[in-house]
PDB file of C-alpha atoms and ligand atoms in Angstrom:
ATOM      1  CA  UNK A   1       0.000   0.000   0.000  1.00 82.00           C
ATOM      2  CA  UNK A   2       0.984   3.642  -0.350  1.00 85.00           C
ATOM      3  CA  UNK A   3       1.687   6.071   2.510  1.00 86.00           C
ATOM      4  CA  UNK A   4      -1.831   7.487   3.054  1.00 90.00           C
ATOM      5  CA  UNK A   5      -3.527   4.070   3.174  1.00 93.00           C
ATOM      6  CA  UNK A   6      -0.887   2.798   5.623  1.00 94.00           C
ATOM      7  CA  UNK A   7      -1.326   5.812   7.915  1.00 95.00           C
ATOM      8  CA  UNK A   8      -5.097   5.709   7.806  1.00 96.00           C
ATOM      9  CA  UNK A   9      -5.137   1.990   8.632  1.00 97.00           C
ATOM     10  CA  UNK A  10      -2.730   2.655  11.523  1.00 97.00           C
ATOM     11  CA  UNK A  11      -4.941   5.373  13.022  1.00 97.00           C
ATOM     12  CA  UNK A  12      -8.056   3.195  12.572  1.00 97.00           C
ATOM     13  CA  UNK A  13      -6.325   0.257  14.269  1.00 97.00           C
ATOM     14  CA  UNK A  14      -5.474   2.304  17.366  1.00 97.00           C
ATOM     15  CA  UNK A  15      -9.040   3.645  17.585  1.00 97.00           C
ATOM     16  CA  UNK A  16     -10.212   0.020  17.391  1.00 97.00           C
ATOM     17  CA  UNK A  17      -7.856  -0.887  20.245  1.00 97.00           C
ATOM     18  CA  UNK A  18      -9.392   2.035  22.139  1.00 96.00           C
ATOM     19  CA  UNK A  19     -12.852   0.542  21.689  1.00 97.00           C
ATOM     20  CA  UNK A  20     -11.574  -2.885  22.791  1.00 96.00           C
ATOM     21  CA  UNK A  21      -9.853  -1.578  25.933  1.00 95.00           C
ATOM     22  CA  UNK A  22     -12.943   0.482  26.818  1.00 94.00           C
ATOM     23  CA  UNK A  23     -15.025  -2.704  26.542  1.00 94.00           C
ATOM     24  CA  UNK A  24     -12.459  -4.493  28.722  1.00 93.00           C
ATOM     25  CA  UNK A  25     -12.694  -1.857  31.464  1.00 91.00           C
ATOM     26  CA  UNK A  26      -9.468   0.087  30.727  1.00 89.00           C
ATOM     27  CA  UNK A  27     -10.860   3.058  28.739  1.00 91.00           C
ATOM     28  CA  UNK A  28      -8.261   5.395  27.258  1.00 93.00           C
ATOM     29  CA  UNK A  29      -8.362   9.008  28.404  1.00 92.00           C
ATOM     30  CA  UNK A  30      -8.993  11.054  25.233  1.00 93.00           C
ATOM     31  CA  UNK A  31      -5.370  12.290  24.940  1.00 94.00           C
ATOM     32  CA  UNK A  32      -4.164   8.661  24.837  1.00 95.00           C
ATOM     33  CA  UNK A  33      -6.728   7.921  22.134  1.00 95.00           C
ATOM     34  CA  UNK A  34      -5.696  10.925  20.017  1.00 95.00           C
ATOM     35  CA  UNK A  35      -1.925  10.742  20.559  1.00 96.00           C
ATOM     36  CA  UNK A  36      -1.935   6.949  20.146  1.00 97.00           C
ATOM     37  CA  UNK A  37      -3.857   7.209  16.866  1.00 97.00           C
ATOM     38  CA  UNK A  38      -1.371   9.786  15.554  1.00 97.00           C
ATOM     39  CA  UNK A  39       1.662   7.751  16.689  1.00 97.00           C
ATOM     40  CA  UNK A  40       0.156   4.632  15.124  1.00 97.00           C
ATOM     41  CA  UNK A  41      -0.516   6.540  11.872  1.00 97.00           C
ATOM     42  CA  UNK A  42       3.143   7.623  11.825  1.00 96.00           C
ATOM     43  CA  UNK A  43       4.516   4.233  12.873  1.00 97.00           C
ATOM     44  CA  UNK A  44       2.551   2.628  10.038  1.00 97.00           C
ATOM     45  CA  UNK A  45       4.953   4.305   7.588  1.00 95.00           C
ATOM     46  CA  UNK A  46       8.132   3.264   9.394  1.00 95.00           C
ATOM     47  CA  UNK A  47       8.716  -0.221   7.895  1.00 95.00           C
ATOM     48  CA  UNK A  48       9.293   1.409   4.493  1.00 94.00           C
ATOM     49  CA  UNK A  49      12.508   2.877   5.870  1.00 93.00           C
ATOM     50  CA  UNK A  50      14.109   0.219   3.659  1.00 93.00           C
ATOM     51  CA  UNK A  51      12.876   1.881   0.470  1.00 88.00           C
ATOM     52  CA  UNK A  52      14.373   5.075  -0.965  1.00 85.00           C
ATOM     53  CA  UNK A  53      11.267   6.446  -2.652  1.00 83.00           C
ATOM     54  CA  UNK A  54       8.906   5.836   0.298  1.00 85.00           C
ATOM     55  CA  UNK A  55       7.238   8.720   2.125  1.00 84.00           C
ATOM     56  CA  UNK A  56       9.335   8.136   5.237  1.00 87.00           C
ATOM     57  CA  UNK A  57      12.685   8.461   3.467  1.00 88.00           C
ATOM     58  CA  UNK A  58      11.748  12.004   2.436  1.00 87.00           C
ATOM     59  CA  UNK A  59      10.202  12.977   5.783  1.00 90.00           C
ATOM     60  CA  UNK A  60      13.372  14.157   7.555  1.00 92.00           C
ATOM     61  CA  UNK A  61      15.449  15.335   4.589  1.00 90.00           C
ATOM     62  CA  UNK A  62      19.047  14.082   4.371  1.00 92.00           C
ATOM     63  CA  UNK A  63      18.816  12.401   7.806  1.00 93.00           C
ATOM     64  CA  UNK A  64      16.052   9.978   6.822  1.00 93.00           C
ATOM     65  CA  UNK A  65      17.566   9.461   3.353  1.00 93.00           C
ATOM     66  CA  UNK A  66      20.885   8.414   4.923  1.00 94.00           C
ATOM     67  CA  UNK A  67      19.162   6.184   7.496  1.00 94.00           C
ATOM     68  CA  UNK A  68      17.154   4.648   4.681  1.00 94.00           C
ATOM     69  CA  UNK A  69      20.353   3.668   2.836  1.00 93.00           C
ATOM     70  CA  UNK A  70      21.767   2.064   5.998  1.00 94.00           C
ATOM     71  CA  UNK A  71      18.547   0.133   6.756  1.00 94.00           C
ATOM     72  CA  UNK A  72      18.346  -1.072   3.144  1.00 94.00           C
ATOM     73  CA  UNK A  73      21.919  -2.473   3.334  1.00 94.00           C
ATOM     74  CA  UNK A  74      21.346  -3.978   6.791  1.00 95.00           C
ATOM     75  CA  UNK A  75      18.091  -5.625   5.677  1.00 95.00           C
ATOM     76  CA  UNK A  76      19.736  -7.041   2.567  1.00 95.00           C
ATOM     77  CA  UNK A  77      22.606  -8.551   4.589  1.00 95.00           C
ATOM     78  CA  UNK A  78      20.205 -10.082   7.108  1.00 95.00           C
ATOM     79  CA  UNK A  79      18.202 -11.517   4.201  1.00 95.00           C
ATOM     80  CA  UNK A  80      21.287 -13.050   2.590  1.00 94.00           C
ATOM     81  CA  UNK A  81      22.564 -14.428   5.914  1.00 94.00           C
ATOM     82  CA  UNK A  82      19.268 -16.117   6.870  1.00 94.00           C
ATOM     83  CA  UNK A  83      17.914 -17.128   3.439  1.00 92.00           C
ATOM     84  CA  UNK A  84      16.373 -20.631   3.389  1.00 89.00           C
ATOM     85  CA  UNK A  85      16.726 -23.070   0.476  1.00 91.00           C
ATOM     86  CA  UNK A  86      13.366 -21.991  -0.917  1.00 91.00           C
ATOM     87  CA  UNK A  87      13.887 -18.211  -0.671  1.00 91.00           C
ATOM     88  CA  UNK A  88      14.777 -16.485  -3.955  1.00 91.00           C
ATOM     89  CA  UNK A  89      17.915 -14.384  -4.428  1.00 90.00           C
ATOM     90  CA  UNK A  90      17.264 -10.665  -4.281  1.00 88.00           C
ATOM     91  CA  UNK A  91      19.112  -7.421  -4.875  1.00 86.00           C
ATOM     92  CA  UNK A  92      17.786  -4.971  -2.279  1.00 86.00           C
ATOM     93  CA  UNK A  93      16.469  -5.117   1.262  1.00 87.00           C
ATOM     94  CA  UNK A  94      12.961  -3.769   0.585  1.00 92.00           C
ATOM     95  CA  UNK A  95      10.168  -5.697   2.330  1.00 92.00           C
ATOM     96  CA  UNK A  96      12.441  -7.899   4.379  1.00 94.00           C
ATOM     97  CA  UNK A  97      13.786  -7.211   7.896  1.00 96.00           C
ATOM     98  CA  UNK A  98      11.653  -4.135   8.680  1.00 96.00           C
ATOM     99  CA  UNK A  99       8.502  -5.930   7.505  1.00 96.00           C
ATOM    100  CA  UNK A 100       8.529  -8.641  10.194  1.00 97.00           C
ATOM    101  CA  UNK A 101       6.741  -9.089  13.549  1.00 97.00           C
ATOM    102  CA  UNK A 102      10.129  -9.296  15.262  1.00 97.00           C
ATOM    103  CA  UNK A 103      11.165  -5.854  13.983  1.00 97.00           C
ATOM    104  CA  UNK A 104       7.802  -4.397  15.094  1.00 98.00           C
ATOM    105  CA  UNK A 105       8.225  -5.772  18.619  1.00 98.00           C
ATOM    106  CA  UNK A 106      11.867  -4.659  18.909  1.00 97.00           C
ATOM    107  CA  UNK A 107      11.132  -1.106  17.706  1.00 97.00           C
ATOM    108  CA  UNK A 108       8.132  -0.805  20.043  1.00 97.00           C
ATOM    109  CA  UNK A 109      10.031  -2.209  23.038  1.00 97.00           C
ATOM    110  CA  UNK A 110      12.919   0.142  22.283  1.00 97.00           C
ATOM    111  CA  UNK A 111      10.576   3.143  22.188  1.00 97.00           C
ATOM    112  CA  UNK A 112       8.939   2.110  25.486  1.00 96.00           C
ATOM    113  CA  UNK A 113      12.323   1.680  27.155  1.00 96.00           C
ATOM    114  CA  UNK A 114      13.436   5.069  25.832  1.00 96.00           C
ATOM    115  CA  UNK A 115      10.243   6.764  27.020  1.00 94.00           C
ATOM    116  CA  UNK A 116      10.494   5.288  30.526  1.00 93.00           C
ATOM    117  CA  UNK A 117      14.205   5.911  31.050  1.00 94.00           C
ATOM    118  CA  UNK A 118      14.774   9.050  28.988  1.00 93.00           C
ATOM    119  CA  UNK A 119      12.245  11.370  30.626  1.00 89.00           C
ATOM    120  CA  UNK A 120      10.497  14.305  29.007  1.00 91.00           C
ATOM    121  CA  UNK A 121      12.918  14.832  26.121  1.00 94.00           C
ATOM    122  CA  UNK A 122      12.692  11.207  25.045  1.00 95.00           C
ATOM    123  CA  UNK A 123       8.881  11.407  25.030  1.00 95.00           C
ATOM    124  CA  UNK A 124       9.049  14.641  23.037  1.00 96.00           C
ATOM    125  CA  UNK A 125      11.460  13.038  20.561  1.00 97.00           C
ATOM    126  CA  UNK A 126       9.222   9.998  20.018  1.00 97.00           C
ATOM    127  CA  UNK A 127       6.165  12.239  19.610  1.00 97.00           C
ATOM    128  CA  UNK A 128       7.968  14.575  17.196  1.00 97.00           C
ATOM    129  CA  UNK A 129       9.165  11.815  14.865  1.00 97.00           C
ATOM    130  CA  UNK A 130       5.753  10.135  14.732  1.00 97.00           C
ATOM    131  CA  UNK A 131       3.737  13.329  14.408  1.00 96.00           C
ATOM    132  CA  UNK A 132       5.836  14.437  11.426  1.00 95.00           C
ATOM    133  CA  UNK A 133       5.255  11.009   9.894  1.00 94.00           C
ATOM    134  CA  UNK A 134       1.523  11.195  10.662  1.00 95.00           C
ATOM    135  CA  UNK A 135       1.314  14.557   8.883  1.00 92.00           C
ATOM    136  CA  UNK A 136       3.243  13.153   5.916  1.00 90.00           C
ATOM    137  CA  UNK A 137       1.002  10.109   5.777  1.00 90.00           C
ATOM    138  CA  UNK A 138      -2.440  11.533   6.526  1.00 90.00           C
ATOM    139  CA  UNK A 139      -2.039  14.881   4.736  1.00 86.00           C
ATOM    140  CA  UNK A 140       0.031  13.391   1.962  1.00 75.00           C
ATOM    141  CA  UNK A 141      -0.510  15.870  -0.875  1.00 69.00           C
ATOM    142  CA  UNK A 142      -0.632  18.915   1.385  1.00 70.00           C
ATOM    143  CA  UNK A 143       2.611  17.887   3.097  1.00 66.00           C
ATOM    144  CA  UNK A 144       4.311  17.341  -0.247  1.00 69.00           C
ATOM    145  CA  UNK A 145       3.504  20.762  -1.593  1.00 72.00           C
ATOM    146  CA  UNK A 146       4.442  22.626   1.589  1.00 74.00           C
ATOM    147  CA  UNK A 147       8.008  22.998   2.793  1.00 81.00           C
ATOM    148  CA  UNK A 148       9.636  20.330   4.978  1.00 84.00           C
ATOM    149  CA  UNK A 149      10.495  22.947   7.573  1.00 88.00           C
ATOM    150  CA  UNK A 150       6.807  23.822   8.030  1.00 89.00           C
ATOM    151  CA  UNK A 151       5.921  20.164   8.566  1.00 90.00           C
ATOM    152  CA  UNK A 152       8.745  19.835  11.130  1.00 93.00           C
ATOM    153  CA  UNK A 153       7.556  22.963  12.935  1.00 92.00           C
ATOM    154  CA  UNK A 154       4.027  21.582  13.012  1.00 91.00           C
ATOM    155  CA  UNK A 155       5.379  18.282  14.380  1.00 94.00           C
ATOM    156  CA  UNK A 156       7.478  20.012  17.037  1.00 95.00           C
ATOM    157  CA  UNK A 157       4.747  22.348  18.297  1.00 95.00           C
ATOM    158  CA  UNK A 158       2.115  19.611  18.398  1.00 95.00           C
ATOM    159  CA  UNK A 159       4.559  17.264  20.188  1.00 95.00           C
ATOM    160  CA  UNK A 160       5.156  19.987  22.787  1.00 95.00           C
ATOM    161  CA  UNK A 161       1.446  20.692  23.289  1.00 95.00           C
ATOM    162  CA  UNK A 162       0.361  17.030  23.358  1.00 95.00           C
ATOM    163  CA  UNK A 163       3.128  16.058  25.809  1.00 93.00           C
ATOM    164  CA  UNK A 164       1.870  18.864  28.071  1.00 92.00           C
ATOM    165  CA  UNK A 165      -1.711  17.553  27.823  1.00 92.00           C
ATOM    166  CA  UNK A 166      -0.647  13.945  28.547  1.00 92.00           C
ATOM    167  CA  UNK A 167       1.300  15.112  31.593  1.00 90.00           C
ATOM    168  CA  UNK A 168      -1.794  16.529  33.309  1.00 88.00           C
ATOM    169  CA  UNK A 169      -3.030  14.175  36.076  1.00 87.00           C
ATOM    170  CA  UNK A 170      -5.493  11.598  34.764  1.00 85.00           C
ATOM    171  CA  UNK A 171      -4.760  12.436  31.126  1.00 87.00           C
ATOM    172  CA  UNK A 172      -2.900   9.290  30.331  1.00 87.00           C
ATOM    173  CA  UNK A 173       0.857   9.370  31.033  1.00 86.00           C
ATOM    174  CA  UNK A 174       0.190   6.365  33.281  1.00 85.00           C
ATOM    175  CA  UNK A 175      -2.523   4.699  31.175  1.00 88.00           C
ATOM    176  CA  UNK A 176      -2.545   0.878  31.416  1.00 85.00           C
ATOM    177  CA  UNK A 177       0.757   0.846  33.338  1.00 86.00           C
ATOM    178  CA  UNK A 178       0.025   2.747  36.521  1.00 82.00           C
ATOM    179  CA  UNK A 179       2.909   1.852  38.850  1.00 83.00           C
ATOM    180  CA  UNK A 180       5.302   4.704  39.668  1.00 83.00           C
ATOM    181  CA  UNK A 181       8.116   4.857  37.101  1.00 85.00           C
ATOM    182  CA  UNK A 182       5.968   3.322  34.325  1.00 85.00           C
ATOM    183  CA  UNK A 183       4.763   6.603  32.863  1.00 89.00           C
ATOM    184  CA  UNK A 184       4.654   6.463  29.048  1.00 93.00           C
ATOM    185  CA  UNK A 185       5.414   2.729  28.972  1.00 92.00           C
ATOM    186  CA  UNK A 186       2.366   2.432  26.655  1.00 94.00           C
ATOM    187  CA  UNK A 187       4.018   4.606  23.975  1.00 95.00           C
ATOM    188  CA  UNK A 188       5.556   1.475  22.447  1.00 96.00           C
ATOM    189  CA  UNK A 189       2.124  -0.140  21.870  1.00 97.00           C
ATOM    190  CA  UNK A 190       0.926   2.099  18.996  1.00 98.00           C
ATOM    191  CA  UNK A 191       4.422   1.740  17.495  1.00 98.00           C
ATOM    192  CA  UNK A 192       4.231  -2.084  17.463  1.00 98.00           C
ATOM    193  CA  UNK A 193       0.659  -1.946  16.184  1.00 98.00           C
ATOM    194  CA  UNK A 194       1.486   0.556  13.421  1.00 98.00           C
ATOM    195  CA  UNK A 195       4.297  -1.630  12.092  1.00 97.00           C
ATOM    196  CA  UNK A 196       2.115  -4.776  12.181  1.00 97.00           C
ATOM    197  CA  UNK A 197      -0.745  -3.013  10.404  1.00 97.00           C
ATOM    198  CA  UNK A 198       1.728  -1.868   7.738  1.00 96.00           C
ATOM    199  CA  UNK A 199       2.898  -5.475   7.254  1.00 96.00           C
ATOM    200  CA  UNK A 200      -0.662  -6.751   6.957  1.00 95.00           C
ATOM    201  CA  UNK A 201      -1.435  -4.001   4.427  1.00 94.00           C
ATOM    202  CA  UNK A 202       1.592  -5.010   2.351  1.00 93.00           C
ATOM    203  CA  UNK A 203       0.628  -8.681   2.650  1.00 93.00           C
ATOM    204  CA  UNK A 204      -2.589  -7.872   0.760  1.00 91.00           C
ATOM    205  CA  UNK A 205      -0.639  -6.590  -2.234  1.00 88.00           C
ATOM    206  CA  UNK A 206       0.776  -8.596  -5.093  1.00 83.00           C
ATOM    207  CA  UNK A 207       4.156  -9.482  -3.582  1.00 84.00           C
ATOM    208  CA  UNK A 208       3.046 -10.463  -0.037  1.00 90.00           C
ATOM    209  CA  UNK A 209       5.033  -9.725   3.127  1.00 94.00           C
ATOM    210  CA  UNK A 210       7.456 -11.942   5.117  1.00 94.00           C
ATOM    211  CA  UNK A 211       5.806 -11.087   8.459  1.00 95.00           C
ATOM    212  CA  UNK A 212       6.666 -14.413  10.125  1.00 94.00           C
ATOM    213  CA  UNK A 213      10.487 -14.272   9.763  1.00 93.00           C
ATOM    214  CA  UNK A 214      12.522 -15.901  11.276  1.00 91.00           C
ATOM    215  CA  UNK A 215       9.898 -18.644  11.700  1.00 92.00           C
ATOM    216  CA  UNK A 216      10.329 -20.948   8.667  1.00 90.00           C
ATOM    217  CA  UNK A 217       7.410 -22.028   6.458  1.00 91.00           C
ATOM    218  CA  UNK A 218       8.384 -25.074   4.411  1.00 90.00           C
ATOM    219  CA  UNK A 219      11.766 -24.393   2.793  1.00 91.00           C
ATOM    220  CA  UNK A 220      11.336 -20.629   3.093  1.00 93.00           C
ATOM    221  CA  UNK A 221      12.422 -18.512   6.020  1.00 92.00           C
ATOM    222  CA  UNK A 222      11.128 -15.337   4.291  1.00 94.00           C
ATOM    223  CA  UNK A 223       7.748 -16.788   3.337  1.00 93.00           C
ATOM    224  CA  UNK A 224       5.624 -14.045   1.697  1.00 91.00           C
ATOM    225  CA  UNK A 225       2.425 -14.111   3.766  1.00 93.00           C
ATOM    226  CA  UNK A 226      -0.746 -13.078   1.946  1.00 92.00           C
ATOM    227  CA  UNK A 227      -4.240 -14.125   0.842  1.00 90.00           C
ATOM    228  CA  UNK A 228      -4.794 -16.265  -2.300  1.00 89.00           C
ATOM    229  CA  UNK A 229      -3.434 -14.546  -5.436  1.00 84.00           C
ATOM    230  CA  UNK A 230      -6.912 -13.602  -6.749  1.00 82.00           C
ATOM    231  CA  UNK A 231      -7.630 -11.529  -3.649  1.00 84.00           C
ATOM    232  CA  UNK A 232      -4.444  -9.429  -3.855  1.00 87.00           C
ATOM    233  CA  UNK A 233      -4.206  -5.962  -5.379  1.00 84.00           C
ATOM    234  CA  UNK A 234      -1.487  -3.670  -6.648  1.00 85.00           C
ATOM    235  CA  UNK A 235      -0.160  -0.906  -4.341  1.00 80.00           C
ATOM    236  CA  UNK A 236      -1.962   2.348  -5.204  1.00 81.00           C
ATOM    237  CA  UNK A 237      -4.748   0.623  -7.174  1.00 85.00           C
ATOM    238  CA  UNK A 238      -8.454   1.536  -7.091  1.00 88.00           C
ATOM    239  CA  UNK A 239      -9.124  -1.125  -4.461  1.00 87.00           C
ATOM    240  CA  UNK A 240      -6.813   0.741  -2.109  1.00 87.00           C
ATOM    241  CA  UNK A 241      -8.205   4.213  -2.891  1.00 89.00           C
ATOM    242  CA  UNK A 242     -11.902   3.482  -3.347  1.00 91.00           C
ATOM    243  CA  UNK A 243     -12.541   0.510  -1.075  1.00 91.00           C
ATOM    244  CA  UNK A 244      -9.901   0.203   1.637  1.00 91.00           C
ATOM    245  CA  UNK A 245      -9.333   3.863   2.524  1.00 93.00           C
ATOM    246  CA  UNK A 246     -13.065   4.677   2.957  1.00 94.00           C
ATOM    247  CA  UNK A 247     -13.408   1.438   4.958  1.00 94.00           C
ATOM    248  CA  UNK A 248     -10.531   2.505   7.261  1.00 94.00           C
ATOM    249  CA  UNK A 249     -12.243   5.885   7.764  1.00 95.00           C
ATOM    250  CA  UNK A 250     -15.562   4.292   8.744  1.00 95.00           C
ATOM    251  CA  UNK A 251     -13.955   1.658  10.983  1.00 96.00           C
ATOM    252  CA  UNK A 252     -11.739   4.297  12.624  1.00 95.00           C
ATOM    253  CA  UNK A 253     -14.768   6.501  13.290  1.00 95.00           C
ATOM    254  CA  UNK A 254     -16.695   3.607  14.839  1.00 96.00           C
ATOM    255  CA  UNK A 255     -13.635   2.628  16.886  1.00 95.00           C
ATOM    256  CA  UNK A 256     -13.246   6.200  18.153  1.00 94.00           C
ATOM    257  CA  UNK A 257     -16.899   6.392  19.205  1.00 95.00           C
ATOM    258  CA  UNK A 258     -16.601   3.032  20.946  1.00 95.00           C
ATOM    259  CA  UNK A 259     -13.390   4.111  22.668  1.00 93.00           C
ATOM    260  CA  UNK A 260     -15.080   7.222  24.054  1.00 91.00           C
ATOM    261  CA  UNK A 261     -18.003   4.998  25.103  1.00 88.00           C
ATOM    262  CA  UNK A 262     -20.441   7.004  22.971  1.00 90.00           C
ATOM    263  CA  UNK A 263     -21.857   3.871  21.288  1.00 83.00           C
TER     264      UNK A 263
HETATM  265 ZN1   ZN B   1       6.030  -1.685   3.146  1.00 58.87          ZN
END
């Protein structure tokens, strides 16, 4: 899928989690619902850090472009080193290491650890990166035609404001993990979820997605998970624009209402 569909599915997924936790008796305070949905929308672009022309590689100028080159090389080496007998040879690292459940969990756990140990600046950093990505993903065209610096300013000011809102008592710094010292431990959850939703979205497209790595399937360690061939679509096709994106909007809206216990 393309950037906007990934981001929209990420936001919808977090709103759905909000509805589920509300039903389970752990309702999210509204700032957790909003910030989580934005982080998840941003995190749903992150796996494409292995692909030079993806939205994320342009999001932070030369910094993300350089990181993208490194991740591409790293992914390719990991692919070559762990290739099973049934896995084809390949030239680049796109849709390998960063498109697995293991990567999603490691990135999310890393963000949680950073948020808990690094204090306010770490939280601001995590928010900034994901808010910029959320703007790039959700407001795709608008972000492309405006200057990068404006998008970064928007990300920085909203990170500052939202961190202030979360910090107010009862607003969600300690949501789900309420022991002292566990503030913002939940920040990793929308990051894991965003990456997984991205992988599932890619799995629906023609080439599939090796989500299960390193768990082998038959002779393949990088088995491309996906539905039967007839049910797959091309990235950016009408199915994505006219069917999936409106569906994500509706589901996200329902999830949000459920999360706020309005339905
Ligand atoms: Zn992808």
